[in-house]
Every structure is written in structure tokens, then in C-alpha cells.
Amino acid sequence: MYLYVKAIHIIFVVSWMAGLFYGVRLFIYHTEAQDKPKVERNILTAEYVRIEKRLFNIIATPAMILTLLAGITMVYLDTTLMRANWLIVKLCFVAGLVAYHLKCQSIMEDMRHGKFKWTSFQLRLWNEVATIFLFAIAFLAVLKSAVDWLYGMAGLIAFAAIIMSAVKIYKNYRVKKGIK
């Protein structure tokens, strides 16, 4: 039974992450649409509001809930997991990912009401935060070592620096080429 629940857990993690990655990408396009002429902006804004709402309400949020329920079920089926230091650390990152998800919903609500507090560049950086959480959680789940996670954190920080630098380099490239 445990392995079936684990498979379900993994499937919904993938769905949740896909929803988060695509959702923030939509936020970027939604934000950039505000620079378009009024008629085009109005059409695009209405469509982005509709797509974002569906993505979070039909895919991302249910996948998050089912991921958490499957994870809880795994711990229920194997109570020794709660004594594993790596799992405690992983759960801290999972809590961070849930907070990230809730912040994304807040950003979506703001944009739906015409409040664009984030630039497309800031949203591109924000999009990479989910990647960092994903790496941390996956490495902890695979390595299952609370000691190795310290080395992993150093690697994660280096990875985050590389990702953020890549976003900045890409922004500079887009500016040079005149791409919006």
C-alpha cells in the first residue's frame, strides 16, 4: 500500500510543480500585456485572469492538497518516518513551497484587481524560487540524509546564484535585442 501512495504522491508533486511553474509564467505574460494598446491589453488581461484562475483552482491547488494528503498518508503508514531528520528538513521546505503557492495566489488576486506590484523581471526571478524548493525537496527525498543536506544546501545556494544570474543575463540579452 505504501508504494502506491508514494506513486500517487509523486504524480501530484509533478502536477503541483507544473501548475506553479506555468502559473508564474502566466503572471509574467499578464504583466507584460499591460504595456499593450488598450484594446489588446483588455482582451489579453481578461484571458489571463480566466486562465490563471482555472490553473490554480483546477490544477495547482488540488494537486497541492493531494500531494500533502498523500505525504501525510505515507507518514501514517510508516510512522518511523517522523523520526528521520531528513524528513523534518524536507517538511520545512514543503512548508516554504506551500507559502510560495499561497503568495502566488495573492499575486494572482492582485493582478485580477488591476494591481501589478511585480515587474516581469521580478516575476522571472520569483519563478525560480519554485525551482530551488523543488531541488531541495527532491535531493532530501532521494539522499535521505540530514548531514548530506548541509552539503546540499551549499550546492543549492550555488545553484540559486547560477539560476538568478542566468535570469539576469537573459534580461540583458533581451534588452540588447529589443525583445519584450
mmCIF file with all atom_site columns, N, CA and C in Angstrom, residues 25-66:
data_model
loop_
_atom_site.group_PDB
_atom_site.id
_atom_site.type_symbol
_atom_site.label_atom_id
_atom_site.label_alt_id
_atom_site.label_comp_id
_atom_site.label_asym_id
_atom_site.label_entity_id
_atom_site.label_seq_id
_atom_site.pdbx_PDB_ins_code
_atom_site.Cartn_x
_atom_site.Cartn_y
_atom_site.Cartn_z
_atom_site.occupancy
_atom_site.B_iso_or_equiv
_atom_site.pdbx_formal_charge
_atom_site.auth_seq_id
_atom_site.auth_comp_id
_atom_site.auth_asym_id
_atom_site.auth_atom_id
_atom_site.pdbx_PDB_model_num
ATOM 1   N N  . ARG A 1 25 ? 4.644  31.887 -14.977 1.00 0.00 ? 25 ARG A N  1
ATOM 2   C CA . ARG A 1 25 ? 4.897  32.270 -16.375 1.00 0.00 ? 25 ARG A CA 1
ATOM 3   C C  . ARG A 1 25 ? 3.708  33.071 -16.907 1.00 0.00 ? 25 ARG A C  1
ATOM 4   N N  . LEU A 1 26 ? 2.495  32.652 -16.577 1.00 0.00 ? 26 LEU A N  1
ATOM 5   C CA . LEU A 1 26 ? 1.305  33.424 -16.975 1.00 0.00 ? 26 LEU A CA 1
ATOM 6   C C  . LEU A 1 26 ? 1.313  34.811 -16.340 1.00 0.00 ? 26 LEU A C  1
ATOM 7   N N  . PHE A 1 27 ? 1.752  34.898 -15.081 1.00 0.00 ? 27 PHE A N  1
ATOM 8   C CA . PHE A 1 27 ? 1.834  36.206 -14.421 1.00 0.00 ? 27 PHE A CA 1
ATOM 9   C C  . PHE A 1 27 ? 2.762  37.146 -15.189 1.00 0.00 ? 27 PHE A C  1
ATOM 10  N N  . ILE A 1 28 ? 3.856  36.592 -15.699 1.00 0.00 ? 28 ILE A N  1
ATOM 11  C CA . ILE A 1 28 ? 4.813  37.393 -16.472 1.00 0.00 ? 28 ILE A CA 1
ATOM 12  C C  . ILE A 1 28 ? 4.130  37.936 -17.723 1.00 0.00 ? 28 ILE A C  1
ATOM 13  N N  . TYR A 1 29 ? 3.454  37.070 -18.467 1.00 0.00 ? 29 TYR A N  1
ATOM 14  C CA . TYR A 1 29 ? 2.765  37.498 -19.684 1.00 0.00 ? 29 TYR A CA 1
ATOM 15  C C  . TYR A 1 29 ? 1.644  38.482 -19.357 1.00 0.00 ? 29 TYR A C  1
ATOM 16  N N  . HIS A 1 30 ? 0.941  38.234 -18.270 1.00 0.00 ? 30 HIS A N  1
ATOM 17  C CA . HIS A 1 30 ? -0.147 39.104 -17.832 1.00 0.00 ? 30 HIS A CA 1
ATOM 18  C C  . HIS A 1 30 ? 0.395  40.509 -17.532 1.00 0.00 ? 30 HIS A C  1
ATOM 19  N N  . THR A 1 31 ? 1.513  40.560 -16.843 1.00 0.00 ? 31 THR A N  1
ATOM 20  C CA . THR A 1 31 ? 2.142  41.830 -16.509 1.00 0.00 ? 31 THR A CA 1
ATOM 21  C C  . THR A 1 31 ? 2.604  42.549 -17.776 1.00 0.00 ? 31 THR A C  1
ATOM 22  N N  . GLU A 1 32 ? 3.233  41.818 -18.678 1.00 0.00 ? 32 GLU A N  1
ATOM 23  C CA . GLU A 1 32 ? 3.727  42.419 -19.918 1.00 0.00 ? 32 GLU A CA 1
ATOM 24  C C  . GLU A 1 32 ? 2.588  42.879 -20.819 1.00 0.00 ? 32 GLU A C  1
ATOM 25  N N  . ALA A 1 33 ? 1.424  42.248 -20.702 1.00 0.00 ? 33 ALA A N  1
ATOM 26  C CA . ALA A 1 33 ? 0.264  42.653 -21.502 1.00 0.00 ? 33 ALA A CA 1
ATOM 27  C C  . ALA A 1 33 ? -0.207 44.063 -21.135 1.00 0.00 ? 33 ALA A C  1
ATOM 28  N N  . GLN A 1 34 ? 0.151  44.528 -19.948 1.00 0.00 ? 34 GLN A N  1
ATOM 29  C CA . GLN A 1 34 ? -0.280 45.867 -19.518 1.00 0.00 ? 34 GLN A CA 1
ATOM 30  C C  . GLN A 1 34 ? 0.390  46.981 -20.332 1.00 0.00 ? 34 GLN A C  1
ATOM 31  N N  . ASP A 1 35 ? 1.460  46.634 -21.059 1.00 0.00 ? 35 ASP A N  1
ATOM 32  C CA . ASP A 1 35 ? 2.153  47.606 -21.909 1.00 0.00 ? 35 ASP A CA 1
ATOM 33  C C  . ASP A 1 35 ? 1.582  47.659 -23.317 1.00 0.00 ? 35 ASP A C  1
ATOM 34  N N  . LYS A 1 36 ? 0.598  46.837 -23.613 1.00 0.00 ? 36 LYS A N  1
ATOM 35  C CA . LYS A 1 36 ? -0.003 46.769 -24.955 1.00 0.00 ? 36 LYS A CA 1
ATOM 36  C C  . LYS A 1 36 ? -1.036 47.882 -25.120 1.00 0.00 ? 36 LYS A C  1
ATOM 37  N N  . PRO A 1 37 ? -1.414 48.167 -26.361 1.00 0.00 ? 37 PRO A N  1
ATOM 38  C CA . PRO A 1 37 ? -2.506 49.135 -26.593 1.00 0.00 ? 37 PRO A CA 1
ATOM 39  C C  . PRO A 1 37 ? -3.782 48.678 -25.878 1.00 0.00 ? 37 PRO A C  1
ATOM 40  N N  . LYS A 1 38 ? -4.638 49.623 -25.551 1.00 0.00 ? 38 LYS A N  1
ATOM 41  C CA . LYS A 1 38 ? -5.792 49.380 -24.675 1.00 0.00 ? 38 LYS A CA 1
ATOM 42  C C  . LYS A 1 38 ? -6.654 48.190 -25.109 1.00 0.00 ? 38 LYS A C  1
ATOM 43  N N  . VAL A 1 39 ? -7.023 48.120 -26.371 1.00 0.00 ? 39 VAL A N  1
ATOM 44  C CA . VAL A 1 39 ? -7.905 47.039 -26.820 1.00 0.00 ? 39 VAL A CA 1
ATOM 45  C C  . VAL A 1 39 ? -7.227 45.684 -26.632 1.00 0.00 ? 39 VAL A C  1
ATOM 46  N N  . GLU A 1 40 ? -5.974 45.590 -27.079 1.00 0.00 ? 40 GLU A N  1
ATOM 47  C CA . GLU A 1 40 ? -5.225 44.345 -26.927 1.00 0.00 ? 40 GLU A CA 1
ATOM 48  C C  . GLU A 1 40 ? -5.021 44.006 -25.448 1.00 0.00 ? 40 GLU A C  1
ATOM 49  N N  . ARG A 1 41 ? -4.674 45.018 -24.646 1.00 0.00 ? 41 ARG A N  1
ATOM 50  C CA . ARG A 1 41 ? -4.465 44.825 -23.206 1.00 0.00 ? 41 ARG A CA 1
ATOM 51  C C  . ARG A 1 41 ? -5.721 44.279 -22.545 1.00 0.00 ? 41 ARG A C  1
ATOM 52  N N  . ASN A 1 42 ? -6.881 44.836 -22.884 1.00 0.00 ? 42 ASN A N  1
ATOM 53  C CA . ASN A 1 42 ? -8.141 44.396 -22.268 1.00 0.00 ? 42 ASN A CA 1
ATOM 54  C C  . ASN A 1 42 ? -8.463 42.941 -22.613 1.00 0.00 ? 42 ASN A C  1
ATOM 55  N N  . ILE A 1 43 ? -8.250 42.583 -23.882 1.00 0.00 ? 43 ILE A N  1
ATOM 56  C CA . ILE A 1 43 ? -8.518 41.204 -24.312 1.00 0.00 ? 43 ILE A CA 1
ATOM 57  C C  . ILE A 1 43 ? -7.554 40.243 -23.605 1.00 0.00 ? 43 ILE A C  1
ATOM 58  N N  . LEU A 1 44 ? -6.271 40.581 -23.630 1.00 0.00 ? 44 LEU A N  1
ATOM 59  C CA . LEU A 1 44 ? -5.273 39.708 -23.001 1.00 0.00 ? 44 LEU A CA 1
ATOM 60  C C  . LEU A 1 44 ? -5.492 39.601 -21.495 1.00 0.00 ? 44 LEU A C  1
ATOM 61  N N  . THR A 1 45 ? -5.774 40.721 -20.852 1.00 0.00 ? 45 THR A N  1
ATOM 62  C CA . THR A 1 45 ? -5.977 40.715 -19.402 1.00 0.00 ? 45 THR A CA 1
ATOM 63  C C  . THR A 1 45 ? -7.146 39.808 -19.021 1.00 0.00 ? 45 THR A C  1
ATOM 64  N N  . ALA A 1 46 ? -8.247 39.927 -19.748 1.00 0.00 ? 46 ALA A N  1
ATOM 65  C CA . ALA A 1 46 ? -9.416 39.081 -19.452 1.00 0.00 ? 46 ALA A CA 1
ATOM 66  C C  . ALA A 1 46 ? -9.058 37.601 -19.612 1.00 0.00 ? 46 ALA A C  1
ATOM 67  N N  . GLU A 1 47 ? -8.300 37.290 -20.652 1.00 0.00 ? 47 GLU A N  1
ATOM 68  C CA . GLU A 1 47 ? -7.918 35.896 -20.896 1.00 0.00 ? 47 GLU A CA 1
ATOM 69  C C  . GLU A 1 47 ? -6.950 35.385 -19.827 1.00 0.00 ? 47 GLU A C  1
ATOM 70  N N  . TYR A 1 48 ? -5.976 36.198 -19.455 1.00 0.00 ? 48 TYR A N  1
ATOM 71  C CA . TYR A 1 48 ? -5.030 35.766 -18.418 1.00 0.00 ? 48 TYR A CA 1
ATOM 72  C C  . TYR A 1 48 ? -5.727 35.568 -17.077 1.00 0.00 ? 48 TYR A C  1
ATOM 73  N N  . VAL A 1 49 ? -6.636 36.442 -16.738 1.00 0.00 ? 49 VAL A N  1
ATOM 74  C CA . VAL A 1 49 ? -7.394 36.280 -15.486 1.00 0.00 ? 49 VAL A CA 1
ATOM 75  C C  . VAL A 1 49 ? -8.126 34.942 -15.494 1.00 0.00 ? 49 VAL A C  1
ATOM 76  N N  . ARG A 1 50 ? -8.768 34.619 -16.622 1.00 0.00 ? 50 ARG A N  1
ATOM 77  C CA . ARG A 1 50 ? -9.520 33.375 -16.745 1.00 0.00 ? 50 ARG A CA 1
ATOM 78  C C  . ARG A 1 50 ? -8.602 32.152 -16.651 1.00 0.00 ? 50 ARG A C  1
ATOM 79  N N  . ILE A 1 51 ? -7.499 32.177 -17.385 1.00 0.00 ? 51 ILE A N  1
ATOM 80  C CA . ILE A 1 51 ? -6.579 31.030 -17.409 1.00 0.00 ? 51 ILE A CA 1
ATOM 81  C C  . ILE A 1 51 ? -5.909 30.836 -16.048 1.00 0.00 ? 51 ILE A C  1
ATOM 82  N N  . GLU A 1 52 ? -5.447 31.926 -15.435 1.00 0.00 ? 52 GLU A N  1
ATOM 83  C CA . GLU A 1 52 ? -4.782 31.827 -14.132 1.00 0.00 ? 52 GLU A CA 1
ATOM 84  C C  . GLU A 1 52 ? -5.717 31.236 -13.082 1.00 0.00 ? 52 GLU A C  1
ATOM 85  N N  . LYS A 1 53 ? -6.941 31.723 -13.083 1.00 0.00 ? 53 LYS A N  1
ATOM 86  C CA . LYS A 1 53 ? -7.911 31.230 -12.100 1.00 0.00 ? 53 LYS A CA 1
ATOM 87  C C  . LYS A 1 53 ? -8.162 29.734 -12.290 1.00 0.00 ? 53 LYS A C  1
ATOM 88  N N  . ARG A 1 54 ? -8.350 29.314 -13.526 1.00 0.00 ? 54 ARG A N  1
ATOM 89  C CA . ARG A 1 54 ? -8.566 27.892 -13.803 1.00 0.00 ? 54 ARG A CA 1
ATOM 90  C C  . ARG A 1 54 ? -7.351 27.058 -13.413 1.00 0.00 ? 54 ARG A C  1
ATOM 91  N N  . LEU A 1 55 ? -6.166 27.550 -13.757 1.00 0.00 ? 55 LEU A N  1
ATOM 92  C CA . LEU A 1 55 ? -4.944 26.810 -13.447 1.00 0.00 ? 55 LEU A CA 1
ATOM 93  C C  . LEU A 1 55 ? -4.822 26.554 -11.946 1.00 0.00 ? 55 LEU A C  1
ATOM 94  N N  . PHE A 1 56 ? -5.030 27.605 -11.155 1.00 0.00 ? 56 PHE A N  1
ATOM 95  C CA . PHE A 1 56 ? -4.879 27.440 -9.706  1.00 0.00 ? 56 PHE A CA 1
ATOM 96  C C  . PHE A 1 56 ? -6.042 26.670 -9.095  1.00 0.00 ? 56 PHE A C  1
ATOM 97  N N  . ASN A 1 57 ? -7.270 26.936 -9.542  1.00 0.00 ? 57 ASN A N  1
ATOM 98  C CA . ASN A 1 57 ? -8.430 26.290 -8.926  1.00 0.00 ? 57 ASN A CA 1
ATOM 99  C C  . ASN A 1 57 ? -8.634 24.846 -9.367  1.00 0.00 ? 57 ASN A C  1
ATOM 100 N N  . ILE A 1 58 ? -8.218 24.514 -10.589 1.00 0.00 ? 58 ILE A N  1
ATOM 101 C CA . ILE A 1 58 ? -8.480 23.178 -11.116 1.00 0.00 ? 58 ILE A CA 1
ATOM 102 C C  . ILE A 1 58 ? -7.244 22.271 -11.055 1.00 0.00 ? 58 ILE A C  1
ATOM 103 N N  . ILE A 1 59 ? -6.047 22.854 -11.152 1.00 0.00 ? 59 ILE A N  1
ATOM 104 C CA . ILE A 1 59 ? -4.847 22.021 -11.200 1.00 0.00 ? 59 ILE A CA 1
ATOM 105 C C  . ILE A 1 59 ? -3.943 22.229 -9.979  1.00 0.00 ? 59 ILE A C  1
ATOM 106 N N  . ALA A 1 60 ? -3.394 23.429 -9.828  1.00 0.00 ? 60 ALA A N  1
ATOM 107 C CA . ALA A 1 60 ? -2.325 23.644 -8.841  1.00 0.00 ? 60 ALA A CA 1
ATOM 108 C C  . ALA A 1 60 ? -2.788 23.418 -7.395  1.00 0.00 ? 60 ALA A C  1
ATOM 109 N N  . THR A 1 61 ? -3.885 24.032 -7.004  1.00 0.00 ? 61 THR A N  1
ATOM 110 C CA . THR A 1 61 ? -4.318 23.903 -5.607  1.00 0.00 ? 61 THR A CA 1
ATOM 111 C C  . THR A 1 61 ? -4.793 22.486 -5.277  1.00 0.00 ? 61 THR A C  1
ATOM 112 N N  . PRO A 1 62 ? -5.632 21.859 -6.126  1.00 0.00 ? 62 PRO A N  1
ATOM 113 C CA . PRO A 1 62 ? -5.974 20.459 -5.824  1.00 0.00 ? 62 PRO A CA 1
ATOM 114 C C  . PRO A 1 62 ? -4.740 19.547 -5.797  1.00 0.00 ? 62 PRO A C  1
ATOM 115 N N  . ALA A 1 63 ? -3.785 19.771 -6.693  1.00 0.00 ? 63 ALA A N  1
ATOM 116 C CA . ALA A 1 63 ? -2.570 18.950 -6.699  1.00 0.00 ? 63 ALA A CA 1
ATOM 117 C C  . ALA A 1 63 ? -1.774 19.160 -5.413  1.00 0.00 ? 63 ALA A C  1
ATOM 118 N N  . MET A 1 64 ? -1.723 20.408 -4.932  1.00 0.00 ? 64 MET A N  1
ATOM 119 C CA . MET A 1 64 ? -1.030 20.674 -3.667  1.00 0.00 ? 64 MET A CA 1
ATOM 120 C C  . MET A 1 64 ? -1.704 19.909 -2.526  1.00 0.00 ? 64 MET A C  1
ATOM 121 N N  . ILE A 1 65 ? -3.013 20.003 -2.459  1.00 0.00 ? 65 ILE A N  1
ATOM 122 C CA . ILE A 1 65 ? -3.761 19.343 -1.387  1.00 0.00 ? 65 ILE A CA 1
ATOM 123 C C  . ILE A 1 65 ? -3.562 17.825 -1.447  1.00 0.00 ? 65 ILE A C  1
ATOM 124 N N  . LEU A 1 66 ? -3.648 17.258 -2.639  1.00 0.00 ? 66 LEU A N  1
ATOM 125 C CA . LEU A 1 66 ? -3.485 15.813 -2.784  1.00 0.00 ? 66 LEU A CA 1
ATOM 126 C C  . LEU A 1 66 ? -2.043 15.382 -2.509  1.00 0.00 ? 66 LEU A C  1
#
